[in-house]
mmCIF file of C-alpha atoms in Angstrom:
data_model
loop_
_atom_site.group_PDB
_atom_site.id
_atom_site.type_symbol
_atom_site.label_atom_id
_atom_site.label_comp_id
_atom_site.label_asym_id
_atom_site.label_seq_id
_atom_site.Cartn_x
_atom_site.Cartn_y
_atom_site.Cartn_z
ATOM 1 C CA UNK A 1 30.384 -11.683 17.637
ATOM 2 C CA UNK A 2 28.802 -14.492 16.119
ATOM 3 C CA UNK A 3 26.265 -17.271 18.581
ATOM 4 C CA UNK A 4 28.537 -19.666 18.001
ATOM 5 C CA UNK A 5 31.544 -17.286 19.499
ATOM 6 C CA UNK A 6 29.428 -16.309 22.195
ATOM 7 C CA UNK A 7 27.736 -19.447 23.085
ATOM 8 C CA UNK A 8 31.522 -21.100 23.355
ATOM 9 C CA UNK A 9 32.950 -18.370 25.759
ATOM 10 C CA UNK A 10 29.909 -18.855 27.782
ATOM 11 C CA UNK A 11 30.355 -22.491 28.113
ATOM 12 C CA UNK A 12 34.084 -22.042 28.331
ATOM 13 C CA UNK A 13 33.182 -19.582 31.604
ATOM 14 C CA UNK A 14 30.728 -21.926 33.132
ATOM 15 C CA UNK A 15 33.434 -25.115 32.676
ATOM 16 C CA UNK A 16 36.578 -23.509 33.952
ATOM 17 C CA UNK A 17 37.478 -25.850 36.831
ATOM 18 C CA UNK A 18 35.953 -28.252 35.844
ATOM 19 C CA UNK A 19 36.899 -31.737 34.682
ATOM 20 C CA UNK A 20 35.747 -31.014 31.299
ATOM 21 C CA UNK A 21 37.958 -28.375 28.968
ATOM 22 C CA UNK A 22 36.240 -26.727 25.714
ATOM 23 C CA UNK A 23 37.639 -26.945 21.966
ATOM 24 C CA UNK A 24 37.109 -23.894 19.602
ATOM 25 C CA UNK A 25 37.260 -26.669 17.208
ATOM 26 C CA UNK A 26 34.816 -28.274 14.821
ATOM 27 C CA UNK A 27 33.204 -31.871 15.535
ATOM 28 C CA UNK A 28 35.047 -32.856 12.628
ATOM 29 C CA UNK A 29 35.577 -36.078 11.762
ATOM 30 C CA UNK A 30 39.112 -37.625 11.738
ATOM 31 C CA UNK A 31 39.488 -41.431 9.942
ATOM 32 C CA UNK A 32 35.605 -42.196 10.532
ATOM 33 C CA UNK A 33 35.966 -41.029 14.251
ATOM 34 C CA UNK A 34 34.462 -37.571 15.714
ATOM 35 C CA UNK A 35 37.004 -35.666 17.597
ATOM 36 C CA UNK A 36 34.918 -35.328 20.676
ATOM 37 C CA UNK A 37 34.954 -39.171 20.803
ATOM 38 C CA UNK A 38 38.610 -39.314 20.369
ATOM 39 C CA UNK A 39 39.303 -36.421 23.100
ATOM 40 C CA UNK A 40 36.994 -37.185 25.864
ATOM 41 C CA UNK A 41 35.991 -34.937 28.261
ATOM 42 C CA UNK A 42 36.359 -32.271 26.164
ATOM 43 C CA UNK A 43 33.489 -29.828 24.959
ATOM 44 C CA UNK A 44 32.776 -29.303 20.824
ATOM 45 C CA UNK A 45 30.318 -26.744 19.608
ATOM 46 C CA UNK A 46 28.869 -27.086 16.201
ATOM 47 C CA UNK A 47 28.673 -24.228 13.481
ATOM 48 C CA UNK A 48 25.244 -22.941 13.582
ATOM 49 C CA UNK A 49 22.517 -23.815 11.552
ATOM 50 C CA UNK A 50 20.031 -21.684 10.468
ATOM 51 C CA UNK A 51 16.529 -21.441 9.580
ATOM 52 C CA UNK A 52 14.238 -18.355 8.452
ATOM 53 C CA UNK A 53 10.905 -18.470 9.187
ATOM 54 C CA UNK A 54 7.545 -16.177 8.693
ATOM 55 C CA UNK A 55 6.173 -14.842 12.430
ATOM 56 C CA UNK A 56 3.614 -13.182 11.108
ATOM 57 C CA UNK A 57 2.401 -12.767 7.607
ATOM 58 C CA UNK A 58 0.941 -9.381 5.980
ATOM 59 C CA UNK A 59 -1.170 -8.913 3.100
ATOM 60 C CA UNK A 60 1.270 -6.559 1.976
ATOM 61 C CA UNK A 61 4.521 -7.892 2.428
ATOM 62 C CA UNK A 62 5.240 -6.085 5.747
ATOM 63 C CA UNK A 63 6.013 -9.778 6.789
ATOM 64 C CA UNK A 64 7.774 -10.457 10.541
ATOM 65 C CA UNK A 65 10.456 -13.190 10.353
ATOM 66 C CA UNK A 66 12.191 -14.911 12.418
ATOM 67 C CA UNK A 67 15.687 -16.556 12.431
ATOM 68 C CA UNK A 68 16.090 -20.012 14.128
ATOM 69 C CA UNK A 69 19.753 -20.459 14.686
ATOM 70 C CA UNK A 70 20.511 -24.291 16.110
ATOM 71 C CA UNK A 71 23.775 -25.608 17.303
ATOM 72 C CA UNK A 72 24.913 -28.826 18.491
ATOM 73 C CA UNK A 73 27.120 -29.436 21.566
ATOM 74 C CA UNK A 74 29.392 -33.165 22.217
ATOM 75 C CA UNK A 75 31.077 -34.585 25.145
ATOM 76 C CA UNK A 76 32.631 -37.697 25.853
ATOM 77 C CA UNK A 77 33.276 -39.466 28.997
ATOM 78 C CA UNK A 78 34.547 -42.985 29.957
ATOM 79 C CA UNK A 79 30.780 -44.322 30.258
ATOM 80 C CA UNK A 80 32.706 -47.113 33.307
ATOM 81 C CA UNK A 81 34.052 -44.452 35.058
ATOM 82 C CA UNK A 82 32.176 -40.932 34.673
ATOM 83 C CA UNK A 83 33.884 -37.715 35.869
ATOM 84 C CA UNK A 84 32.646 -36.925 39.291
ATOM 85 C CA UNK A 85 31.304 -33.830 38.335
ATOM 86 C CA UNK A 86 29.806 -35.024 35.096
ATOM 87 C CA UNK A 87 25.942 -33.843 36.480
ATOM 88 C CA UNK A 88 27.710 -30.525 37.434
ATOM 89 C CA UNK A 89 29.101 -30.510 33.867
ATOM 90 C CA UNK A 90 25.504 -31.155 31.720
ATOM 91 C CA UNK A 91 23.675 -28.233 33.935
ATOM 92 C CA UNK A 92 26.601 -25.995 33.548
ATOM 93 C CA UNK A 93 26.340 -26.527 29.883
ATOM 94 C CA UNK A 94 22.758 -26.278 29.476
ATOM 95 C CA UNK A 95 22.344 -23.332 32.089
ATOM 96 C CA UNK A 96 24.820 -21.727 29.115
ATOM 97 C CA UNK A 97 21.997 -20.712 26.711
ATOM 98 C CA UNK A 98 20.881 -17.970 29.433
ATOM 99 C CA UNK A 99 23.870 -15.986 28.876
ATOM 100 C CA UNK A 100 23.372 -15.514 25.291
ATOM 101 C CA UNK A 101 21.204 -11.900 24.756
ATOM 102 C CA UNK A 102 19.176 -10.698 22.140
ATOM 103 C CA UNK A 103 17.436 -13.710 21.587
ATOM 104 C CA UNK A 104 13.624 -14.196 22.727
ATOM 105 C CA UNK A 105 14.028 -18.360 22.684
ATOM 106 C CA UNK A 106 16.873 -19.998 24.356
ATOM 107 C CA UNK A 107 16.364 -23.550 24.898
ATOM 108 C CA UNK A 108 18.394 -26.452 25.250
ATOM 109 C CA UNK A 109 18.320 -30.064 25.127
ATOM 110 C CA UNK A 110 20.427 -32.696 26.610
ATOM 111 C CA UNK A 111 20.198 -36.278 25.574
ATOM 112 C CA UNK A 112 22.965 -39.352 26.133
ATOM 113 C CA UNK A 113 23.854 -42.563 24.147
ATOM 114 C CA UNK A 114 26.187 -44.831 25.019
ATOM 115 C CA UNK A 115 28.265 -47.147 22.671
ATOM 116 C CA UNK A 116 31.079 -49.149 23.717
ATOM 117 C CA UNK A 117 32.568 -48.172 27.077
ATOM 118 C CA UNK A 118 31.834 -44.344 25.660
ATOM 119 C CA UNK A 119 28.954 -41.887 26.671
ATOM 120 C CA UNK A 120 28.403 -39.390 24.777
ATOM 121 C CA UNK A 121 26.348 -35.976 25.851
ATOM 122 C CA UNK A 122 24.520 -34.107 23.131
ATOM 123 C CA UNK A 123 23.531 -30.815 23.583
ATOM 124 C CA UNK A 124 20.878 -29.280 20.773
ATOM 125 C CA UNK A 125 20.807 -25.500 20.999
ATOM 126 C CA UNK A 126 17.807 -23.859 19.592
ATOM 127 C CA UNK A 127 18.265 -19.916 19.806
ATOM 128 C CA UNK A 128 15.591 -17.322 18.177
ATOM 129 C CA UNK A 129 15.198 -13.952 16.962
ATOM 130 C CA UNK A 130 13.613 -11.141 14.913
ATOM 131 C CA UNK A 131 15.155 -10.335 11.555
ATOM 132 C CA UNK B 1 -16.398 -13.960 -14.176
ATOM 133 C CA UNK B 2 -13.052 -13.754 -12.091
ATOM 134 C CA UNK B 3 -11.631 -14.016 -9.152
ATOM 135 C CA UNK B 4 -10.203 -10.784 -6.629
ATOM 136 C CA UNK B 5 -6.600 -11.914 -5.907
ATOM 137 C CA UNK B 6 -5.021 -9.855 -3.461
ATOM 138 C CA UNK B 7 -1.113 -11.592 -3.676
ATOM 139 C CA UNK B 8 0.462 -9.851 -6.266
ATOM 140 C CA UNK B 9 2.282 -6.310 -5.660
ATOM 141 C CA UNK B 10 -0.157 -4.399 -7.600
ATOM 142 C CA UNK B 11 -3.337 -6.639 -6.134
ATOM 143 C CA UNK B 12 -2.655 -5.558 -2.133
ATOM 144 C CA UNK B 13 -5.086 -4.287 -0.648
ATOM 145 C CA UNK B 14 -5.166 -0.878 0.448
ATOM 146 C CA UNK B 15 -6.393 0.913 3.743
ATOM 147 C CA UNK B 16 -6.124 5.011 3.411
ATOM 148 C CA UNK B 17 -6.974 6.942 6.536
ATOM 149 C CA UNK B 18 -7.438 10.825 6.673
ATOM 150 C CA UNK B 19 -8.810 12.511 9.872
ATOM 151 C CA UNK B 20 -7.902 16.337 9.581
ATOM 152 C CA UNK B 21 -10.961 17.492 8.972
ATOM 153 C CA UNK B 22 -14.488 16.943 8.877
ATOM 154 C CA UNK B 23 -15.391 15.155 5.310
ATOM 155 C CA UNK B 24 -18.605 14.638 6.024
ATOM 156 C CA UNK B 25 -20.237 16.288 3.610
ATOM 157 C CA UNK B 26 -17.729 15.217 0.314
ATOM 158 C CA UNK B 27 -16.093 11.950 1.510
ATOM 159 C CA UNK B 28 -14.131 11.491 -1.583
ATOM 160 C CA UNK B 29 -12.428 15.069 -0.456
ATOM 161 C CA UNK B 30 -9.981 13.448 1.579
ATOM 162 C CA UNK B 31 -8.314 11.324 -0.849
ATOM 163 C CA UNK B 32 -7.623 14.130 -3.807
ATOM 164 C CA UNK B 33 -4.061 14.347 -4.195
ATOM 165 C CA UNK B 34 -3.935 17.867 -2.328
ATOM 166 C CA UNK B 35 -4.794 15.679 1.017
ATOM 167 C CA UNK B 36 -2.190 13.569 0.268
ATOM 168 C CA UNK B 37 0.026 14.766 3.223
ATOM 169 C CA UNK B 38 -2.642 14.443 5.962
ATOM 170 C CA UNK B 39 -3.370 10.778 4.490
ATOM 171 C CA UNK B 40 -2.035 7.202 5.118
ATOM 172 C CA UNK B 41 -1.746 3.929 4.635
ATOM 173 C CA UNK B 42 -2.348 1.280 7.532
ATOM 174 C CA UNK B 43 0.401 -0.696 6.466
ATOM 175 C CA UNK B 44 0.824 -4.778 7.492
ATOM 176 C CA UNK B 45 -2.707 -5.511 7.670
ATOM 177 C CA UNK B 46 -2.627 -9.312 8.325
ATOM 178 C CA UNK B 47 -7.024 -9.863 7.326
ATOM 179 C CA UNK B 48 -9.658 -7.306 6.794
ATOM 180 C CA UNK B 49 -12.737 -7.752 6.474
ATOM 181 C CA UNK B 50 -15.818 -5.621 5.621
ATOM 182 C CA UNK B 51 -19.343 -5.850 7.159
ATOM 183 C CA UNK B 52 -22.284 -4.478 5.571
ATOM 184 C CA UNK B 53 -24.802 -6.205 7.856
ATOM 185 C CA UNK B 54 -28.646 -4.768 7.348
ATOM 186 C CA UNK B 55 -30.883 -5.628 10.687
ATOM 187 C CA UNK B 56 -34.211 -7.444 10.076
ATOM 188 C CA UNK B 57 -37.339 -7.193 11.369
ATOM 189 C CA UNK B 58 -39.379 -10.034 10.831
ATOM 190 C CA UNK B 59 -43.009 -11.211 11.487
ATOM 191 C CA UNK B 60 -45.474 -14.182 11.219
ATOM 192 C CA UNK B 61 -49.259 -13.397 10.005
ATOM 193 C CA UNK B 62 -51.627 -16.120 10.128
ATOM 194 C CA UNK B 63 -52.292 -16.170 6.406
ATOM 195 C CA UNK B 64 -48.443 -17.548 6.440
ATOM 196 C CA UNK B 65 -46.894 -20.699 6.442
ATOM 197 C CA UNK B 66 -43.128 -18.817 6.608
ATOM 198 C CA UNK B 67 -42.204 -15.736 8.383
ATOM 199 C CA UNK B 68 -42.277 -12.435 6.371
ATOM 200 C CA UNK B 69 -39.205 -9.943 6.852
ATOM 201 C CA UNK B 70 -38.187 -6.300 5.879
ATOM 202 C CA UNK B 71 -34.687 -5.087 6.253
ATOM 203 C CA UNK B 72 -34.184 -2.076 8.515
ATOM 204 C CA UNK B 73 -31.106 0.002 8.775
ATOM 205 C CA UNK B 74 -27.190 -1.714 8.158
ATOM 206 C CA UNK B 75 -24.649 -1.876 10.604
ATOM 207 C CA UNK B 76 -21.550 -1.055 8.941
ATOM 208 C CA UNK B 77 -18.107 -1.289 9.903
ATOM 209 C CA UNK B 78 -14.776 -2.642 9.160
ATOM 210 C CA UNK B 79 -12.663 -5.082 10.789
ATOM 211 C CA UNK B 80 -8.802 -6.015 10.704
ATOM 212 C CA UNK B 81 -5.806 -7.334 12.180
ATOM 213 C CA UNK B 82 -2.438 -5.560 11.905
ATOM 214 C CA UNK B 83 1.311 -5.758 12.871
ATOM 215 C CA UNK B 84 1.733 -2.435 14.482
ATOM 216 C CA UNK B 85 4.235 0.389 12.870
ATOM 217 C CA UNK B 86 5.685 2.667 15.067
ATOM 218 C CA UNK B 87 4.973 5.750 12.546
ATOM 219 C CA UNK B 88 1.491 4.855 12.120
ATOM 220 C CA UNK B 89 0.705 4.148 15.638
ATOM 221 C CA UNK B 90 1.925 7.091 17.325
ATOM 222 C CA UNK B 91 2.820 9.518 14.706
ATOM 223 C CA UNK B 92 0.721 12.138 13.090
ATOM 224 C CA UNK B 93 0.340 12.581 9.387
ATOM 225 C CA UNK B 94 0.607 16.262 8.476
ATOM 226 C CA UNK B 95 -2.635 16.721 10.594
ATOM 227 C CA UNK B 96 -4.086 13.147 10.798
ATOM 228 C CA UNK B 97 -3.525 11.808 13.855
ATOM 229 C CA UNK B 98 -1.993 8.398 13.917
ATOM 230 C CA UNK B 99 -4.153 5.338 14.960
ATOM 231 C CA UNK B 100 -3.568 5.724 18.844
ATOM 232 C CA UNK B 101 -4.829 9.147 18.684
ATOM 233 C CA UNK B 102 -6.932 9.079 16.514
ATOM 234 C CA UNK B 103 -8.755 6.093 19.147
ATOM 235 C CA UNK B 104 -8.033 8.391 22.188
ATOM 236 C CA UNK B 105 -9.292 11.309 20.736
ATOM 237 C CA UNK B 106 -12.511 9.505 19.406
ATOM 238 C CA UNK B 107 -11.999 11.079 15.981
ATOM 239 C CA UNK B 108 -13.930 11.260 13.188
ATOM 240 C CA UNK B 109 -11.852 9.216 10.508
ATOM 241 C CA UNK B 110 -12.346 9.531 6.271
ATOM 242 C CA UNK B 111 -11.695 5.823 5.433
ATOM 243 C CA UNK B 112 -11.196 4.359 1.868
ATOM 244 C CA UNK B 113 -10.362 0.524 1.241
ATOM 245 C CA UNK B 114 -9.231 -0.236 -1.829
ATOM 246 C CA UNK B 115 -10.165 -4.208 -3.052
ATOM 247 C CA UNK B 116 -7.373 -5.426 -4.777
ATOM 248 C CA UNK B 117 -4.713 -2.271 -5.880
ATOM 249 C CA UNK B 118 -4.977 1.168 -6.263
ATOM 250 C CA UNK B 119 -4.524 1.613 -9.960
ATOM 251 C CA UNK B 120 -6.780 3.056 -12.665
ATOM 252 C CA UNK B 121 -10.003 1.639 -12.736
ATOM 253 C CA UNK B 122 -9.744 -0.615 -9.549
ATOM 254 C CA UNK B 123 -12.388 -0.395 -7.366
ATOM 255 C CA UNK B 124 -12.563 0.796 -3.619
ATOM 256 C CA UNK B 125 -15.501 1.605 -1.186
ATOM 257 C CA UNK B 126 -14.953 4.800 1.328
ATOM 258 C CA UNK B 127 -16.880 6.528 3.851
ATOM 259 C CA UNK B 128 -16.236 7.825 7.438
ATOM 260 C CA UNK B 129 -15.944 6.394 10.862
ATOM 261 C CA UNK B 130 -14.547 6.341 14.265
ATOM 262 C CA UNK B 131 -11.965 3.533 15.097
ATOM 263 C CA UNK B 132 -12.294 1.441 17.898
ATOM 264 C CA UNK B 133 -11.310 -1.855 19.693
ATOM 265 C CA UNK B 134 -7.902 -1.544 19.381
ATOM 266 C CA UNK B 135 -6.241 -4.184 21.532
ATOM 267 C CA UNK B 136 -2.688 -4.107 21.243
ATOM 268 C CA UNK B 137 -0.984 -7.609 22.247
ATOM 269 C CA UNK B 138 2.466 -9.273 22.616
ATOM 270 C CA UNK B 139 3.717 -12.293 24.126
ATOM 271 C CA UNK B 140 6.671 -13.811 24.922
ATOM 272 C CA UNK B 141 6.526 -16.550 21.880
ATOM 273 C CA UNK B 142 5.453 -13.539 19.544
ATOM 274 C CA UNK B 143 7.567 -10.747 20.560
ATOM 275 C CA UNK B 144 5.962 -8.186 17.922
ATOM 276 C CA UNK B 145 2.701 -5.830 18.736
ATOM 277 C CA UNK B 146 -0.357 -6.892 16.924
ATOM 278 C CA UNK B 147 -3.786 -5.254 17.465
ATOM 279 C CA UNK B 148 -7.499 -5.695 16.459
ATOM 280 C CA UNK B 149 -8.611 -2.419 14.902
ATOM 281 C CA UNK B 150 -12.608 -1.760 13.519
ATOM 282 C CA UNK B 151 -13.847 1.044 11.579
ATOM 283 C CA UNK B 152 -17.060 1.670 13.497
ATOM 284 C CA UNK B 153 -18.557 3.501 10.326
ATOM 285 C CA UNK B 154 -21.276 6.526 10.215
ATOM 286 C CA UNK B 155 -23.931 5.879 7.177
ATOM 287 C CA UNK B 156 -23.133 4.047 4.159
ATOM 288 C CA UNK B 157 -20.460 2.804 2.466
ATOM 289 C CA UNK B 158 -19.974 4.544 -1.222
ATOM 290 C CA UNK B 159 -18.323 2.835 -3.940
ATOM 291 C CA UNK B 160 -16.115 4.187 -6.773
ATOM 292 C CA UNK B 161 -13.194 3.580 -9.027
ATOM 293 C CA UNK B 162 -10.155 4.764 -9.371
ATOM 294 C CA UNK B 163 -9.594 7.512 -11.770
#
């Protein structure tokens, strides 16, 4: 399975009952407007981005790399009137990365802007591994 | 004059070990093709480097305004850094042992380090010593083995050139 697959059924697992479902879809945008900020309270996972870098270098080519894979995670919420849960929600989604194996970095940062009488939740996934 | 690149393919340079017997007495013995299976390559060296390091003795006389200084006898070895590779770690070579071993058992190693490729006429310095300070390491934000190894080296180093 790919991160991205995994990553989502994790999230999807640590989100059941809560007030906030999860998309398979895209963030796409649709008429200027990303989907997760035209279905709130609902989780999107970006495709993952990735990044190939040297670990250690050789002088004969034996070379270590290392793949950085990054994803990017969206909610949505009524910034006025914020699921009561929504705290519940963020550490749910960033405890996540821990259930994704194989990889020797998992981090994850959350960060929140609000526009309008929207909040929006960004999660930036950072996962990496040997080649 | 010119510079000794080491970056392109046939430039690397080139670490051969042989320890299945004592070469002592013919050095360039254990790198004729018929030793070919008991010798290897340490492969993903990451630096090298070679010391050649005579001690001094020095002295001030009275006749002097600067001290006066003889050289006395070298201390020789070589130094490197490499990713570790599971067949030349802990395997054996037809009868060389592999680097672990050949640290545990404190054996007698045929060493020839070639400057920049192994091709007719490139030039290499070889000789024999026992390896040492090997210091495996790993960490969590470098999950691959990497070790300190030296070439504590008995006598001198002899040059040559590739046939």
């Amino acid at each position: 399975m790919s991160l991205r697959t995994d990553l989502l059924a994790n999230v999807t697992t640590a989100l059941s009952g809560s007030s906030v479902s999860v998309s398979s879809e895209l963030p796409w945008s649709s008429g200027g407007t990303e989907l997760y900020r035209k279905n709130k309270k609902k989780f999107y996972l970006s495709e993952t981005d990735q990044d190939i870098t040297q670990l250690q270098s050789t002088l004969d080519t034996n070379d270590v790399f290392q793949t950085e894979n990054s994803l990017q995670g969206f909610i949505t919420v009524d910034a006025k009137n914020q699921p009561a849960d929504i705290q519940t929600v963020v550490s749910a989604v960033l405890n996540s990365r821990l259930s994704v194996s194989d990889y020797f970095v998992r981090e994850c940062e959350a960060s929140s802007e609000t526009e309008g009488d929207e909040i929006t939740y960004t999660f930036e996934y950072r996962f990496v591994n040997l080649i | 004059m010119a510079y000794i690149g080491v970056n392109a393919t046939a430039d690397f340079v080139t670490l051969k070990l042989n320890n299945s017997a004592d070469f002592s007495s013919n050095i360039a013995a254990a790198f004729v093709a018929g030793e070919s299976a008991n010798t290897y390559d340490v492969p993903s060296m990451q630096e090298i480097t070679v010391n050649a390091t005579p001690g001094i003795f020095r002295w001030k006389q009275l006749d002097s305004l600067s001290e006066q200084a003889i050289t006395t006898s070298s201390t020789n070895n070589i130094e490197l850094t490499v990713v570790l590779d599971d067949t030349t770690f802990y395997s054996n070579t037809g009868s060389s042992y592999g680097i672990l071993d050949s640290v545990n058992n404190k054996t007698k190693t045929a060493f020839r380090l070639y400057w920049a490729g192994e091709s007719s006429g490139d030039r290499y310095i070889e000789g024999e010593g026992y390896l040492s300070a090997l210091a495996p390491t790993v960490s969590p934000d470098s999950p691959v083995w990497t070790s300190p190894l030296t070439i504590e080296i008995v006598g001198d180093f002899t040059t040559g050139q590739e046939a």
